[in-house]
Amino acid sequence: MNPTAATESRRTPERPDSGDGERTDAPGDVRGEAPGAAPADGGIEAALERLPSRLRQAVEPHADRLDIGMIADAYAFAEEAHSGQKRASGESFIVHTTEVARILAELHLDTVSIVAGLIHDTVEDTSRTLDDVETQFGEEVARVVDGVTKIGKVQFRSATEQQVENYRKLLLSMASDARVILIKLVDRLHNMRTL
């Protein structure tokens, strides 16, 4: 995909393309670098200020290689989509997606992984669609979010059948994009820590 086209495809009409571009890494290159994007609305510092403090602290040391504007847009997208939703623990749903993204950032993963971590539940648990994700954030983010969503959807008749299918899906996902597996593992990790 043309880097300029990728950037233009995820920009909203009211936010013009800043010309920051976006590196498209091979599907499994989870630590690929993206440029430290200077959003049209005031730069990296302004975008960092739009993030909750724990996520901001996790991405700030790596801001030079991340598209902070895109991450801030993803946080706003997830916050709006999950507005009013609560988890079984009683906390606001956005806390979960933010913590998933924070852990991914602490693992020094790329922009696509952090963005997908923020919005991984929007397609499954809100009225947002995969097309909405692709329009806002591009095809690569949509593909990763779709993979994370599909991993948890299959229903099985027996525990053995489920285990075999889970391993099969794990291997297939890893072959196409390791970020899908990492995001799902971090999602489950945060669930185990908090529920």
CSV table of C-alpha atoms in Angstrom, one decimal:
chain,number,residue,atom,x,y,z
A,1,MET,CA,0.0,0.0,0.0
A,2,ASN,CA,1.3,3.5,-0.8
A,3,PRO,CA,2.3,5.2,2.5
A,4,THR,CA,0.5,8.4,1.6
A,5,ALA,CA,-2.7,6.5,0.7
A,6,ALA,CA,-2.5,4.6,4.0
A,7,THR,CA,-2.4,7.9,5.8
A,8,GLU,CA,-5.1,9.5,3.8
A,9,SER,CA,-7.4,6.5,4.2
A,10,ARG,CA,-7.4,6.9,8.0
A,11,ARG,CA,-7.7,10.6,8.3
A,12,THR,CA,-11.1,12.1,9.0
A,13,PRO,CA,-12.3,14.9,6.7
A,14,GLU,CA,-12.1,17.5,9.4
A,15,ARG,CA,-8.5,16.6,10.0
A,16,PRO,CA,-6.4,17.1,6.8
A,17,ASP,CA,-3.5,14.8,6.0
A,18,SER,CA,-0.4,16.1,7.7
A,19,GLY,CA,1.9,14.4,5.2
A,20,ASP,CA,3.4,12.2,8.0
A,21,GLY,CA,3.2,9.0,6.0
A,22,GLU,CA,3.2,5.5,7.5
A,23,ARG,CA,5.6,2.6,7.2
A,24,THR,CA,4.0,-0.6,6.1
A,25,ASP,CA,5.9,-3.5,7.6
A,26,ALA,CA,5.7,-7.1,6.7
A,27,PRO,CA,2.8,-8.9,8.5
A,28,GLY,CA,4.7,-10.3,11.5
A,29,ASP,CA,7.1,-7.4,12.0
A,30,VAL,CA,5.5,-6.4,15.2
A,31,ARG,CA,8.3,-4.0,16.3
A,32,GLY,CA,8.3,-2.0,13.0
A,33,GLU,CA,8.8,1.7,13.4
A,34,ALA,CA,6.3,4.3,12.2
A,35,PRO,CA,7.2,8.0,12.1
A,36,GLY,CA,6.5,10.2,15.1
A,37,ALA,CA,3.6,11.8,13.4
A,38,ALA,CA,3.0,15.5,14.0
A,39,PRO,CA,-0.8,15.7,13.9
A,40,ALA,CA,-2.3,18.8,12.2
A,41,ASP,CA,-3.9,19.8,15.5
A,42,GLY,CA,-0.8,20.8,17.3
A,43,GLY,CA,1.9,18.1,17.2
A,44,ILE,CA,3.0,15.1,19.2
A,45,GLU,CA,2.6,16.9,22.5
A,46,ALA,CA,-1.0,17.8,21.8
A,47,ALA,CA,-1.8,14.2,20.8
A,48,LEU,CA,-0.1,12.8,23.9
A,49,GLU,CA,-2.3,15.1,26.0
A,50,ARG,CA,-5.4,13.4,24.5
A,51,LEU,CA,-4.3,10.1,26.0
A,52,PRO,CA,-5.0,8.8,29.6
A,53,SER,CA,-1.9,9.2,31.8
A,54,ARG,CA,-1.0,5.5,32.0
A,55,LEU,CA,-1.1,5.0,28.3
A,56,ARG,CA,0.7,8.3,27.7
A,57,GLN,CA,3.5,7.2,30.0
A,58,ALA,CA,3.8,4.0,28.1
A,59,VAL,CA,4.0,5.5,24.6
A,60,GLU,CA,5.9,8.7,25.4
A,61,PRO,CA,9.4,7.1,25.5
A,62,HIS,CA,8.8,5.7,22.0
A,63,ALA,CA,6.9,8.7,20.6
A,64,ASP,CA,9.6,9.2,17.9
A,65,ARG,CA,8.7,5.9,16.2
A,66,LEU,CA,5.0,5.9,16.8
A,67,ASP,CA,2.1,7.7,15.1
A,68,ILE,CA,0.9,9.4,18.3
A,69,GLY,CA,-1.9,11.2,16.4
A,70,MET,CA,-3.3,7.8,15.2
A,71,ILE,CA,-3.1,6.4,18.7
A,72,ALA,CA,-4.9,9.4,20.2
A,73,ASP,CA,-7.6,9.1,17.4
A,74,ALA,CA,-8.0,5.4,18.3
A,75,TYR,CA,-8.4,6.2,22.0
A,76,ALA,CA,-11.2,8.8,21.1
A,77,PHE,CA,-12.8,6.2,18.7
A,78,ALA,CA,-12.8,3.5,21.5
A,79,GLU,CA,-14.0,5.9,24.2
A,80,GLU,CA,-16.9,7.1,22.1
A,81,ALA,CA,-17.8,3.5,20.9
A,82,HIS,CA,-17.7,2.1,24.5
A,83,SER,CA,-19.4,5.1,26.1
A,84,GLY,CA,-21.5,3.9,29.0
A,85,GLN,CA,-20.4,0.3,28.8
A,86,LYS,CA,-19.2,-1.4,32.0
A,87,ARG,CA,-17.2,-4.6,32.5
A,88,ALA,CA,-18.2,-7.4,34.9
A,89,SER,CA,-15.9,-5.8,37.5
A,90,GLY,CA,-18.0,-2.6,37.3
A,91,GLU,CA,-15.2,-0.4,35.8
A,92,SER,CA,-15.7,1.5,32.6
A,93,PHE,CA,-15.0,-0.6,29.5
A,94,ILE,CA,-12.5,1.9,28.1
A,95,VAL,CA,-10.2,1.1,31.0
A,96,HIS,CA,-9.8,-2.5,29.6
A,97,THR,CA,-8.9,-1.4,26.1
A,98,THR,CA,-6.6,1.3,27.4
A,99,GLU,CA,-4.8,-1.2,29.6
A,100,VAL,CA,-4.4,-3.6,26.7
A,101,ALA,CA,-2.9,-0.8,24.6
A,102,ARG,CA,-0.6,0.2,27.5
A,103,ILE,CA,0.8,-3.3,27.9
A,104,LEU,CA,1.4,-3.5,24.1
A,105,ALA,CA,3.2,-0.1,24.2
A,106,GLU,CA,5.3,-1.3,27.2
A,107,LEU,CA,6.3,-4.3,25.0
A,108,HIS,CA,7.5,-1.7,22.4
A,109,LEU,CA,5.1,-2.9,19.7
A,110,ASP,CA,4.2,-0.7,16.7
A,111,THR,CA,1.5,1.8,16.1
A,112,VAL,CA,-0.8,-0.7,14.4
A,113,SER,CA,-0.6,-3.1,17.4
A,114,ILE,CA,-1.3,-0.3,20.0
A,115,VAL,CA,-4.2,1.1,17.9
A,116,ALA,CA,-5.7,-2.4,17.4
A,117,GLY,CA,-5.3,-3.0,21.2
A,118,LEU,CA,-7.4,0.1,21.8
A,119,ILE,CA,-10.2,-0.8,19.4
A,120,HIS,CA,-10.0,-4.6,19.5
A,121,ASP,CA,-13.5,-4.9,21.1
A,122,THR,CA,-15.3,-2.2,19.2
A,123,VAL,CA,-16.4,-4.4,16.3
A,124,GLU,CA,-17.5,-7.2,18.7
A,125,ASP,CA,-19.1,-5.2,21.5
A,126,THR,CA,-20.4,-1.9,19.9
A,127,SER,CA,-22.3,-0.8,16.8
A,128,ARG,CA,-19.0,0.0,15.1
A,129,THR,CA,-18.2,-2.1,12.1
A,130,LEU,CA,-15.0,-3.4,10.5
A,131,ASP,CA,-15.6,-0.9,7.7
A,132,ASP,CA,-15.7,1.9,10.2
A,133,VAL,CA,-12.3,0.7,11.5
A,134,GLU,CA,-10.9,0.5,8.0
A,135,THR,CA,-12.2,3.9,7.0
A,136,GLN,CA,-10.7,5.6,10.1
A,137,PHE,CA,-7.5,3.6,10.6
A,138,GLY,CA,-6.7,1.8,7.3
A,139,GLU,CA,-6.7,-1.7,6.0
A,140,GLU,CA,-3.8,-3.0,8.1
A,141,VAL,CA,-5.4,-2.1,11.4
A,142,ALA,CA,-8.8,-3.5,10.2
A,143,ARG,CA,-7.1,-6.8,9.3
A,144,VAL,CA,-5.5,-7.1,12.8
A,145,VAL,CA,-8.7,-6.2,14.6
A,146,ASP,CA,-10.6,-8.7,12.5
A,147,GLY,CA,-8.1,-11.4,13.4
A,148,VAL,CA,-8.3,-10.6,17.1
A,149,THR,CA,-12.2,-10.7,16.9
A,150,LYS,CA,-12.2,-14.0,15.0
A,151,ILE,CA,-9.9,-15.8,17.4
A,152,GLY,CA,-12.5,-15.8,20.2
A,153,LYS,CA,-15.7,-16.4,18.2
A,154,VAL,CA,-15.8,-20.1,17.2
A,155,GLN,CA,-18.3,-22.3,19.3
A,156,PHE,CA,-17.4,-25.9,19.9
A,157,ARG,CA,-19.2,-29.1,21.0
A,158,SER,CA,-16.4,-30.4,23.3
A,159,ALA,CA,-13.4,-29.1,25.2
A,160,THR,CA,-11.0,-31.3,23.1
A,161,GLU,CA,-12.5,-30.1,19.9
A,162,GLN,CA,-12.1,-26.5,21.2
A,163,GLN,CA,-8.5,-27.0,22.2
A,164,VAL,CA,-7.6,-28.5,18.8
A,165,GLU,CA,-9.3,-25.6,16.9
A,166,ASN,CA,-7.7,-23.0,19.2
A,167,TYR,CA,-4.2,-24.4,18.3
A,168,ARG,CA,-5.1,-24.5,14.6
A,169,LYS,CA,-6.3,-20.9,14.7
A,170,LEU,CA,-3.3,-19.8,16.7
A,171,LEU,CA,-0.9,-21.3,14.1
A,172,LEU,CA,-2.8,-19.8,11.2
A,173,SER,CA,-2.9,-16.4,12.8
A,174,MET,CA,0.8,-16.5,13.6
A,175,ALA,CA,1.6,-17.3,10.1
A,176,SER,CA,-0.3,-14.3,8.8
A,177,ASP,CA,0.4,-11.7,11.5
A,178,ALA,CA,1.9,-12.3,14.9
A,179,ARG,CA,0.3,-9.1,16.2
A,180,VAL,CA,-3.1,-10.8,16.3
A,181,ILE,CA,-1.8,-13.4,18.8
A,182,LEU,CA,0.0,-10.8,20.9
A,183,ILE,CA,-3.0,-8.6,21.2
A,184,LYS,CA,-5.3,-11.5,22.1
A,185,LEU,CA,-2.8,-12.7,24.7
A,186,VAL,CA,-2.6,-9.3,26.3
A,187,ASP,CA,-6.4,-9.0,26.2
A,188,ARG,CA,-6.7,-12.3,28.1
A,189,LEU,CA,-3.9,-11.3,30.5
A,190,HIS,CA,-5.7,-8.1,31.4
A,191,ASN,CA,-9.0,-10.0,31.8
A,192,MET,CA,-7.3,-12.5,34.2
A,193,ARG,CA,-5.8,-9.7,36.2
A,194,THR,CA,-9.1,-7.8,36.6
A,195,LEU,CA,-12.1,-10.1,36.4
